[in-house]
Coordinates of C-alpha atoms in Angstrom, one line a residue:
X1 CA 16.5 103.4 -51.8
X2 CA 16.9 100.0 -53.3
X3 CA 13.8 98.1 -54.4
X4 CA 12.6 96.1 -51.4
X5 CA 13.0 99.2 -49.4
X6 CA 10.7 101.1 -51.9
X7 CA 8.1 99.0 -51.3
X8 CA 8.2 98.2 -47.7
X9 CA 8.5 102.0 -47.4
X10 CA 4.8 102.0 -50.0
X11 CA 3.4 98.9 -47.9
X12 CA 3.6 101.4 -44.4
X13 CA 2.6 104.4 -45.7
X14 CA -0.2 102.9 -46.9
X15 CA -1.3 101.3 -43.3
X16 CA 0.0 104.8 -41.4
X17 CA -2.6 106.4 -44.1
X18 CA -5.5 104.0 -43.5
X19 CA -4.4 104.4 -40.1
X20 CA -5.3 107.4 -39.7
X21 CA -9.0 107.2 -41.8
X22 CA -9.4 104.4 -39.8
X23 CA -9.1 106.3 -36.4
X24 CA -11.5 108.4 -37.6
X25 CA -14.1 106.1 -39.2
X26 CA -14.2 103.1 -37.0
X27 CA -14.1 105.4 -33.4
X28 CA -17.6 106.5 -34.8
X29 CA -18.8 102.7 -35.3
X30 CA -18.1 101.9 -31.3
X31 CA -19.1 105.4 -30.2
X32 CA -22.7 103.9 -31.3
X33 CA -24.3 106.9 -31.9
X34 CA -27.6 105.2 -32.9
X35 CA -28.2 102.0 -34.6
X36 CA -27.9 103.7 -38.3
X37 CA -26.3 102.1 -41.2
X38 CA -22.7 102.9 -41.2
X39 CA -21.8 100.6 -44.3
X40 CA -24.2 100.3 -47.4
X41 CA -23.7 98.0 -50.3
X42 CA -20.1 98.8 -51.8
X43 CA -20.9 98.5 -55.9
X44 CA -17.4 98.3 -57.0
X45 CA -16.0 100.4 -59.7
X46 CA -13.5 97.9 -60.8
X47 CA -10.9 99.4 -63.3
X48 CA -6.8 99.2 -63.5
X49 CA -5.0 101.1 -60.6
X50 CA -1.4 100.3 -61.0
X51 CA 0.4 103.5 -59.9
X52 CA -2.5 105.6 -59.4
X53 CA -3.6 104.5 -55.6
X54 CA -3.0 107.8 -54.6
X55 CA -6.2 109.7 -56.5
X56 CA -9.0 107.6 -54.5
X57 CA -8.2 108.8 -51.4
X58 CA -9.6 112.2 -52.2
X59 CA -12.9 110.4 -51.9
X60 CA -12.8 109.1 -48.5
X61 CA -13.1 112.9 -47.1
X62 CA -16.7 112.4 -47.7
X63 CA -17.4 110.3 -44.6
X64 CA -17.1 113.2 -42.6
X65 CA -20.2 114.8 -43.2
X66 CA -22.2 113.5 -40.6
X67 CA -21.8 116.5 -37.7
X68 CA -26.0 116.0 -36.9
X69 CA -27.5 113.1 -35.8
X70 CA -30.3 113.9 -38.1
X71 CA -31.3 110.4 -40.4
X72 CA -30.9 111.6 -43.7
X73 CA -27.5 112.9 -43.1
X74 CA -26.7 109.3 -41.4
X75 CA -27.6 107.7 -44.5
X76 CA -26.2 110.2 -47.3
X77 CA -23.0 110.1 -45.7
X78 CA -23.2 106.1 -45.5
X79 CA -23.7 106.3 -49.4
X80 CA -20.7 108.4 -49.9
X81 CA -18.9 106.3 -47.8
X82 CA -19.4 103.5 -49.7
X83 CA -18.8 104.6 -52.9
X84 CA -15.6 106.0 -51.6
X85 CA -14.8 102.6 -49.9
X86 CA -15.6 100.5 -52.8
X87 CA -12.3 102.6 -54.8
X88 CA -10.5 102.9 -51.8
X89 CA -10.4 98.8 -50.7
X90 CA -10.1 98.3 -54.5
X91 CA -6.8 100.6 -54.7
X92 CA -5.4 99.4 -51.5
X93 CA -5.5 95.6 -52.3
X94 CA -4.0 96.3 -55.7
X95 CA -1.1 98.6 -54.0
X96 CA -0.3 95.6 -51.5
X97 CA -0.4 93.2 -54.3
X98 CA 2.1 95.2 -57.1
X99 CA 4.3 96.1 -53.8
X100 CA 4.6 92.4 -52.4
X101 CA 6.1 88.7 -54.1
X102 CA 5.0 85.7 -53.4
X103 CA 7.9 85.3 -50.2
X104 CA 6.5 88.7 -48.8
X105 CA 2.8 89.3 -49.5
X106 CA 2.2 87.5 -46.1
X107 CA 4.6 90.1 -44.3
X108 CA 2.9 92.6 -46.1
X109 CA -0.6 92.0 -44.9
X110 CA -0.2 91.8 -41.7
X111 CA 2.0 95.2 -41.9
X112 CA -0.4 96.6 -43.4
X113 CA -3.4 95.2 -40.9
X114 CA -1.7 95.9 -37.7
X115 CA -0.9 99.6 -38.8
X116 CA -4.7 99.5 -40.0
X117 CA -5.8 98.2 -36.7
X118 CA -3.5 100.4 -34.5
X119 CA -6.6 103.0 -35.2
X120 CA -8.9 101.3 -32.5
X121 CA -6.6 102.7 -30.2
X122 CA -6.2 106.5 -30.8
X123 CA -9.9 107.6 -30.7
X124 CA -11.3 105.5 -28.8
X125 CA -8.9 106.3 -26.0
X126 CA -10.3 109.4 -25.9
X127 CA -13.5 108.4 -25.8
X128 CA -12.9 106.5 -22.9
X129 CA -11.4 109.0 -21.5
X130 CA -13.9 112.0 -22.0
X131 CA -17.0 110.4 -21.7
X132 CA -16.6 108.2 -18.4
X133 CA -19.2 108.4 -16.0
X134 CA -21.4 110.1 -18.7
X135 CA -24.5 108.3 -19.3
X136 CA -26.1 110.7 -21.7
X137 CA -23.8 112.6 -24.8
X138 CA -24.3 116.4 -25.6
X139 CA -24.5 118.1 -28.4
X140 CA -21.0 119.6 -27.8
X141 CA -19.4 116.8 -27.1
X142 CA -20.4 115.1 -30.3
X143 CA -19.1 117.9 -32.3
X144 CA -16.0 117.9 -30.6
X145 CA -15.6 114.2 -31.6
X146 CA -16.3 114.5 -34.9
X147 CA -14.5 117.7 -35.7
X148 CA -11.4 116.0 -34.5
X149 CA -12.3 113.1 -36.4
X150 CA -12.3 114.9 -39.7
X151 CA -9.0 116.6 -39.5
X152 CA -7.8 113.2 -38.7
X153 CA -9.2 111.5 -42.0
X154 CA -7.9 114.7 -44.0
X155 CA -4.3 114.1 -42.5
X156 CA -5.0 110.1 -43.9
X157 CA -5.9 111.2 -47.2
X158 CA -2.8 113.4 -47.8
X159 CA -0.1 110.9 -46.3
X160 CA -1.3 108.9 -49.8
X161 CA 0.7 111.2 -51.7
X162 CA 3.7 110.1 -50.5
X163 CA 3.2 106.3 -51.7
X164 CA 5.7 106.0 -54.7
X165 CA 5.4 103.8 -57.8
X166 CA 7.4 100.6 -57.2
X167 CA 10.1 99.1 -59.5
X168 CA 8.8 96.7 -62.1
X169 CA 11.0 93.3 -61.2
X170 CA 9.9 90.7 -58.8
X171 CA 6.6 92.0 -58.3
X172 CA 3.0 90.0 -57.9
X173 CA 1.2 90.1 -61.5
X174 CA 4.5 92.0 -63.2
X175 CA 3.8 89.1 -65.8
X176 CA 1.3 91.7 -67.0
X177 CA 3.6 94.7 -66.4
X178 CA 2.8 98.2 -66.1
X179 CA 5.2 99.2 -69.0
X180 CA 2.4 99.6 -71.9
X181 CA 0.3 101.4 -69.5
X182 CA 2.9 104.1 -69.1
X183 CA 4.1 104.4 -72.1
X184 CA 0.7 105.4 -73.5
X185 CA 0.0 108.6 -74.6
X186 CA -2.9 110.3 -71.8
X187 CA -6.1 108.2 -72.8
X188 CA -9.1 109.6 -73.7
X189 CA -12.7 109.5 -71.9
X190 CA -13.9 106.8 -74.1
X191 CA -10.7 104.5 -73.7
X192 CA -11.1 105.0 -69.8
X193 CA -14.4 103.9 -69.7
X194 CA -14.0 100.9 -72.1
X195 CA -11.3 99.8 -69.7
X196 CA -13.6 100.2 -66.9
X197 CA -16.4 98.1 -68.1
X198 CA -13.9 95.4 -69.2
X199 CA -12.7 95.1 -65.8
X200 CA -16.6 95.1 -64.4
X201 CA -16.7 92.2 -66.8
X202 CA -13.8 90.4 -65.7
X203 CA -14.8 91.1 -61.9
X204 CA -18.2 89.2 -63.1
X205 CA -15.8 86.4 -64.7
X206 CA -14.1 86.0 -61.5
X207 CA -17.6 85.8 -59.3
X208 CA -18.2 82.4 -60.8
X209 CA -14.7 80.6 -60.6
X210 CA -14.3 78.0 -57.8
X211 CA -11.7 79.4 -55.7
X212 CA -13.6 82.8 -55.3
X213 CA -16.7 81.5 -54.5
X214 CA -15.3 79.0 -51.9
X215 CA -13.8 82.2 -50.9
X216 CA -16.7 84.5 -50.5
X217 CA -18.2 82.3 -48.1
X218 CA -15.4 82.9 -45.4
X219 CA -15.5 86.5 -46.9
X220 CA -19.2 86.6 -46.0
X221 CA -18.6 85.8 -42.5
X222 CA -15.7 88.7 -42.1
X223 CA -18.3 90.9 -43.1
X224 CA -21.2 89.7 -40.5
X225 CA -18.5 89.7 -37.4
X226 CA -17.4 93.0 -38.7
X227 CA -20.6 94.5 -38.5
X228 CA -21.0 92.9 -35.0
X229 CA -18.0 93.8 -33.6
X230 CA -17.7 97.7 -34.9
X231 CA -20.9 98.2 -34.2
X232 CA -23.7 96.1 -32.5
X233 CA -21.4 95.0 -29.6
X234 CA -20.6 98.6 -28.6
X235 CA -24.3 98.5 -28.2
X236 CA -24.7 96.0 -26.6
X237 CA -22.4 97.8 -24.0
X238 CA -23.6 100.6 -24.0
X239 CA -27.2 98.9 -23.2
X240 CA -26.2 96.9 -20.3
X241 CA -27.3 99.3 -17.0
X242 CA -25.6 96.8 -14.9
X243 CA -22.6 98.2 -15.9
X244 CA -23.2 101.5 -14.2
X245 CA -21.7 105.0 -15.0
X246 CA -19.2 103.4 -16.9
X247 CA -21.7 101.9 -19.4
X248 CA -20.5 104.9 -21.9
X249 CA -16.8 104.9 -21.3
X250 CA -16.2 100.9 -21.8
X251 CA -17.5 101.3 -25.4
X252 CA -13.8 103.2 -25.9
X253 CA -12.6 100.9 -23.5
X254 CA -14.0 97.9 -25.9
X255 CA -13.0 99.3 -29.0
X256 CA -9.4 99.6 -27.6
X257 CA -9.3 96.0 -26.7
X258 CA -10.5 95.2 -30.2
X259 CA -7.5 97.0 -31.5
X260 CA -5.4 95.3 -29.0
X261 CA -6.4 91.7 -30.7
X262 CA -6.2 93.0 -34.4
X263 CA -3.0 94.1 -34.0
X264 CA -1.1 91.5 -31.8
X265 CA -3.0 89.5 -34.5
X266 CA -1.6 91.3 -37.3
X267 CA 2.1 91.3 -36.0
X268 CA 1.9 87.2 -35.2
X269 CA 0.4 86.1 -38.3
X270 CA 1.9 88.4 -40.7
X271 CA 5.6 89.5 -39.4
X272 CA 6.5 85.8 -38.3
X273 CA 5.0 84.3 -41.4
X274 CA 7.9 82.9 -42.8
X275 CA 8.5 81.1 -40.1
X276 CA 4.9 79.4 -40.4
X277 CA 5.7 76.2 -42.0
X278 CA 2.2 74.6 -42.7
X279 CA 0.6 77.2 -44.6
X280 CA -2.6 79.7 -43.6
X281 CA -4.8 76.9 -42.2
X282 CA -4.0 76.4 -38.8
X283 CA -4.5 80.3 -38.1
X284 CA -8.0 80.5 -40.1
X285 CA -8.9 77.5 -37.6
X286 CA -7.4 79.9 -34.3
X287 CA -9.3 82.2 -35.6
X288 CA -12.1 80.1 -35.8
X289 CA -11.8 78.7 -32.4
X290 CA -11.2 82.2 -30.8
X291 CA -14.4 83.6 -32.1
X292 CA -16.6 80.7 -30.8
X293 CA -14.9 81.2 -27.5
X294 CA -15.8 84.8 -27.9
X295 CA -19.5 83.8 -29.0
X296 CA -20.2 81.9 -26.0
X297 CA -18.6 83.9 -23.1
X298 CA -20.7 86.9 -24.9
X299 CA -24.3 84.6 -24.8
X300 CA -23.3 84.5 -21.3
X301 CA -22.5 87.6 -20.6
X302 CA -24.7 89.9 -22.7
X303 CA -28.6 90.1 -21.8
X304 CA -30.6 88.5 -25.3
X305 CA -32.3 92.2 -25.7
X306 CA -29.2 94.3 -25.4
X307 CA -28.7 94.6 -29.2
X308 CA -32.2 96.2 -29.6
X309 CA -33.2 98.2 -26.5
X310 CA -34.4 101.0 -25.8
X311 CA -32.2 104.6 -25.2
X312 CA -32.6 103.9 -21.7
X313 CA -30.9 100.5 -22.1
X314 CA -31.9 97.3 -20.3
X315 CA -32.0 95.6 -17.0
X316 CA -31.9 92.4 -17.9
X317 CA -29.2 89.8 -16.9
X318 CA -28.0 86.9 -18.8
X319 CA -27.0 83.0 -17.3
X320 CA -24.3 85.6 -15.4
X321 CA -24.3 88.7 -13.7
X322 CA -22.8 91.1 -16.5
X323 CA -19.2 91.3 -15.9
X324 CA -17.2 94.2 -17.1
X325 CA -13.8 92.4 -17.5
X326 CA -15.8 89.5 -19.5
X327 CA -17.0 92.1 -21.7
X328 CA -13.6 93.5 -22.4
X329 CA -12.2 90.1 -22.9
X330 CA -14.6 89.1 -25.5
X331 CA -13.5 92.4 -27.4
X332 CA -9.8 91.5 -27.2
X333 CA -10.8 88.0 -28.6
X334 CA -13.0 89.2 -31.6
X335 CA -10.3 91.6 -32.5
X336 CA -7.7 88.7 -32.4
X337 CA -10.1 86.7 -34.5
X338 CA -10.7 89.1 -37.1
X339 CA -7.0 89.9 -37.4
X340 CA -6.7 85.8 -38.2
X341 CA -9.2 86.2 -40.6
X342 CA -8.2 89.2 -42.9
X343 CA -4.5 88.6 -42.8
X344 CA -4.9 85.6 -44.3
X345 CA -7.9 86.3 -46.9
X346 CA -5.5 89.2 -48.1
X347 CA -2.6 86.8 -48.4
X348 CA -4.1 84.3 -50.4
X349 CA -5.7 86.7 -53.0
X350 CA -2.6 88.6 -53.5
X351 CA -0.9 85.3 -53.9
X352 CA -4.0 83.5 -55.8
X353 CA -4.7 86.8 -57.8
X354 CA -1.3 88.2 -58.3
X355 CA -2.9 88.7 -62.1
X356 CA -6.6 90.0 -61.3
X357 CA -5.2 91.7 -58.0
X358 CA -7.5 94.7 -58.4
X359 CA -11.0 92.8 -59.4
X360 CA -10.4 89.9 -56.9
X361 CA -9.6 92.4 -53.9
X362 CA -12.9 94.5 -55.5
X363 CA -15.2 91.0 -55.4
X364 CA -13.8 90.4 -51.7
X365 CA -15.2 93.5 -50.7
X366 CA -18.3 93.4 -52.6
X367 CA -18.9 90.6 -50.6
X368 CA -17.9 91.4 -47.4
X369 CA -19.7 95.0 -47.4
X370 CA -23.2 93.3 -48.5
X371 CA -23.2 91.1 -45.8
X372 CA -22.1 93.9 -43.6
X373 CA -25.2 96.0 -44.7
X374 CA -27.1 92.5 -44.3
X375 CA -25.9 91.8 -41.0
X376 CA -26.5 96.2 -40.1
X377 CA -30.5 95.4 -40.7
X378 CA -31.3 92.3 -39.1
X379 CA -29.1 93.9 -35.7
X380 CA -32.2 95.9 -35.0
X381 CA -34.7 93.0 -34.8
X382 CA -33.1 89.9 -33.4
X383 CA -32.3 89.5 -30.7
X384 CA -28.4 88.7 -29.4
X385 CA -28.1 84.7 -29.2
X386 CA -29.4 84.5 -32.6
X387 CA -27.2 86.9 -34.0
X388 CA -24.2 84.7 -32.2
X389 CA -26.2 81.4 -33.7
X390 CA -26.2 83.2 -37.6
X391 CA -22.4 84.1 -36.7
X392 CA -21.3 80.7 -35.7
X393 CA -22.9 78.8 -38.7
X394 CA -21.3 81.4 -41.2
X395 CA -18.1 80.8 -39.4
X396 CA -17.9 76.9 -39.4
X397 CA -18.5 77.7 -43.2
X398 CA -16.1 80.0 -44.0
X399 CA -13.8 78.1 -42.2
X400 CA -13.9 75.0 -44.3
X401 CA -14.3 76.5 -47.2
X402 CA -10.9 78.7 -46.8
X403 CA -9.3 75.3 -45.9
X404 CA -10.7 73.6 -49.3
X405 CA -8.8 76.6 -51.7
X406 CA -5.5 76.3 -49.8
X407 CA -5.7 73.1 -50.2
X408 CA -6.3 73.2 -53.6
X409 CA -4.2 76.5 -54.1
X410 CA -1.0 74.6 -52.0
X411 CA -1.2 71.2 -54.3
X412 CA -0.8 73.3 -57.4
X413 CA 1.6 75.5 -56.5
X414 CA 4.3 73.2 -54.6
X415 CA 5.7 72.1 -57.4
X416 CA 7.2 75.4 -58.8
X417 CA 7.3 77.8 -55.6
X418 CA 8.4 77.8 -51.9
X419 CA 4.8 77.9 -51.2
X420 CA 5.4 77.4 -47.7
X421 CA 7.3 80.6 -47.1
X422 CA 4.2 82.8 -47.4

């Protein structure tokens, strides 16, 4: 297998992996089983992880420990789960970063997105499936789920085995090569953990530059719209008694059409990158545009109290009659928007980063995973137009501010690299 094979062969296994966690982790986000915390704040153990991506998946198992819906099992396993996400994200932006170049890291990402995102489909097609016309979920069903959902993760966490250690030449960050690191002799406890607060450092370092603040603005507002689409718009859904028997059965219905937009979002924007000739702008700004469209047909759709009421759900009606097809068009069009997002923040950090590739991928997702939390605890208590209102301020924000570091990142680098190809 030559090189470029190798890692295009590393770049899939990784997204058929996630995949398949994925299937199992975000089908429990639109199933809505509650309004509990499914993402706490990810404190990010930041250390080297060239060649060793493969270990931190044996964390990830953890997520599957919630089989009651009792609360302190809701919010152990969201601890768990965020400690395991913090090494997994960590691990996954370094493997896509010391498998990519500069003329294939945008390829890469959205490979490795639309594989990601081809989980909305899988579970949640069952859900749609099993549960239509229910309005209330037993016991037995949601055992059945999540049994199914575990076996699914475990088969996730093994397919990382199989990701091999890429050849040293043309890779992003070699200039810092992997060589000395393998030709140590096995490090003791103390060396391991100097390493590991070095990196903490350097993450710190990193915080406070420019480019990575501009950046955790738009970063910020990936996390809030994550947080509202994997979880408080399945709600919403769910809430609406307008929608009839079906209420239950669209949130699978939703979460499909969420995958639908991530991955058609993932394939345009990643696969035909090389043919994009004006850089990663113009598809932050379809994103942008996509999501306000999104916004509003949701403000019209959605009753204001839908986010927070009751088990019984609400009557109410918005400015129109809640429409089933408008609903599942507003999922298709925040997944699309997401997917326009995230290919393009991964892009430019493993371009911008190719050096710091495993603290700058561990700050993104600090970021995005606190205001995830953030956005998870004012769901409950406001109300839905606000929630759009905090959204579409965040995302005018973000928005500019991506536009101001590739700017800045494309005026620097034209004059040594085909910039343009990514």
């Amino acid at each position: 297998m030559s090189p470029e094979s190798k890692k295009l062969f590393n770049i899939i296994i990784l997204g058929v992996a996630f995949m398949f966690m994925f299937t199992a982790f975000q089908t429990c986000g639109n199933v809505a089983l509650g309004n509990y915390l499914w993402r706490v704040l990810c404190f990010k153990f930041d250390h080297s992880l060239r060649g060793h991506h493969r270990r931190t998946s044996n964390l990830y198992v953890c997520q599957r420990l919630v089989l009651q819906p009792f609360p302190w099992s809701f919010y152990t396993a969201s601890v768990f789960i965020g400690i395991a996400a913090a090494v997994l994200w960590t691990a996954q932006g370094n493997c896509l970063t010391i498998n990519s170049d500069e003329h294939t890291i945008g390829r890469n990402s959205g490979i490795f997105w639309a594989l990601l995102q081809s989980s909305l489909f899988f579970g949640n097609l069952y859900i749609y499936f099993a549960w239509q016309g229910k309005t209330q979920i037993s016991e037995k069903d949601r055992r059945t789920v999540f049994i199914a959902l575990t076996v699914i993760s475990l088969v996730g966490t093994v397919l990382f085995f199989l990701i091999r250690k890429p050849d040293s030449e043309n890779v992003l960050g070699e200039e810092e090569s992997c060589d000395d690191q393998d030709m140590e002799a096995p490090e003791s406890a103390q060396n391991n953990v100097t390493k590991a607060v070095d990196a903490f450092k350097k993450s710190l370092k990193l915080c406070v530059t420019k480019e990575m603040l501009l950046l955790s603005v738009t970063t910020a507002y990936t996390g809030l719209e994550l947080t509202f689409f994997s979880g408080v718009y399945g709600t919403c859904i769910g809430a609406v008694n307008k929608f009839g028997t079906e209420e239950k059965s669209l949130i699978g219905l939703s979460g499909i059409f969420i995958g639908t937009g991530e991955i058609l979002g993932g394939s345009l924007f990643g696969l035909l990158s090389k043919n994009n000739r004006f850089g990663r702008n113009p598809v932050v700004l379809l994103g942008s545009l996509v999501h306000l469209i999104a916004f509003y047909l949701i403000f019209l759709n959605m009753p204001g109290d839908a986010p927070i009421a009751p088990v019984e759900g609400t009557d109410s009606v918005a400015y129109i009659r809640p429409s089933k097809e408008v609903a599942i068009l507003c999922s298709f069009l925040l997944g699309l928007g997401d997917s326009c997002f995230n290919t393009q923040l991964l892009s430019i950090l493993g371009f911008l980063y190719s050096e710091d590739s495993a603290p700058a991928f561990a700050v993104f997702k600090f970021v995005q995973s606190i205001c995830a939390a953030v956005a998870f605890f004012y769901s409950n208590y406001l109300l839905l137009h606000w929630q759009l209102l905090v959204m579409v301020i965040f995302g005018f924000l973000g928005t500019v501010s991506f536009f101001t570091v590739e700017w800045d990142a494309a005026a620097i680098v034209a004059r040594g690299s085909d910039y343009r190809s990514i």
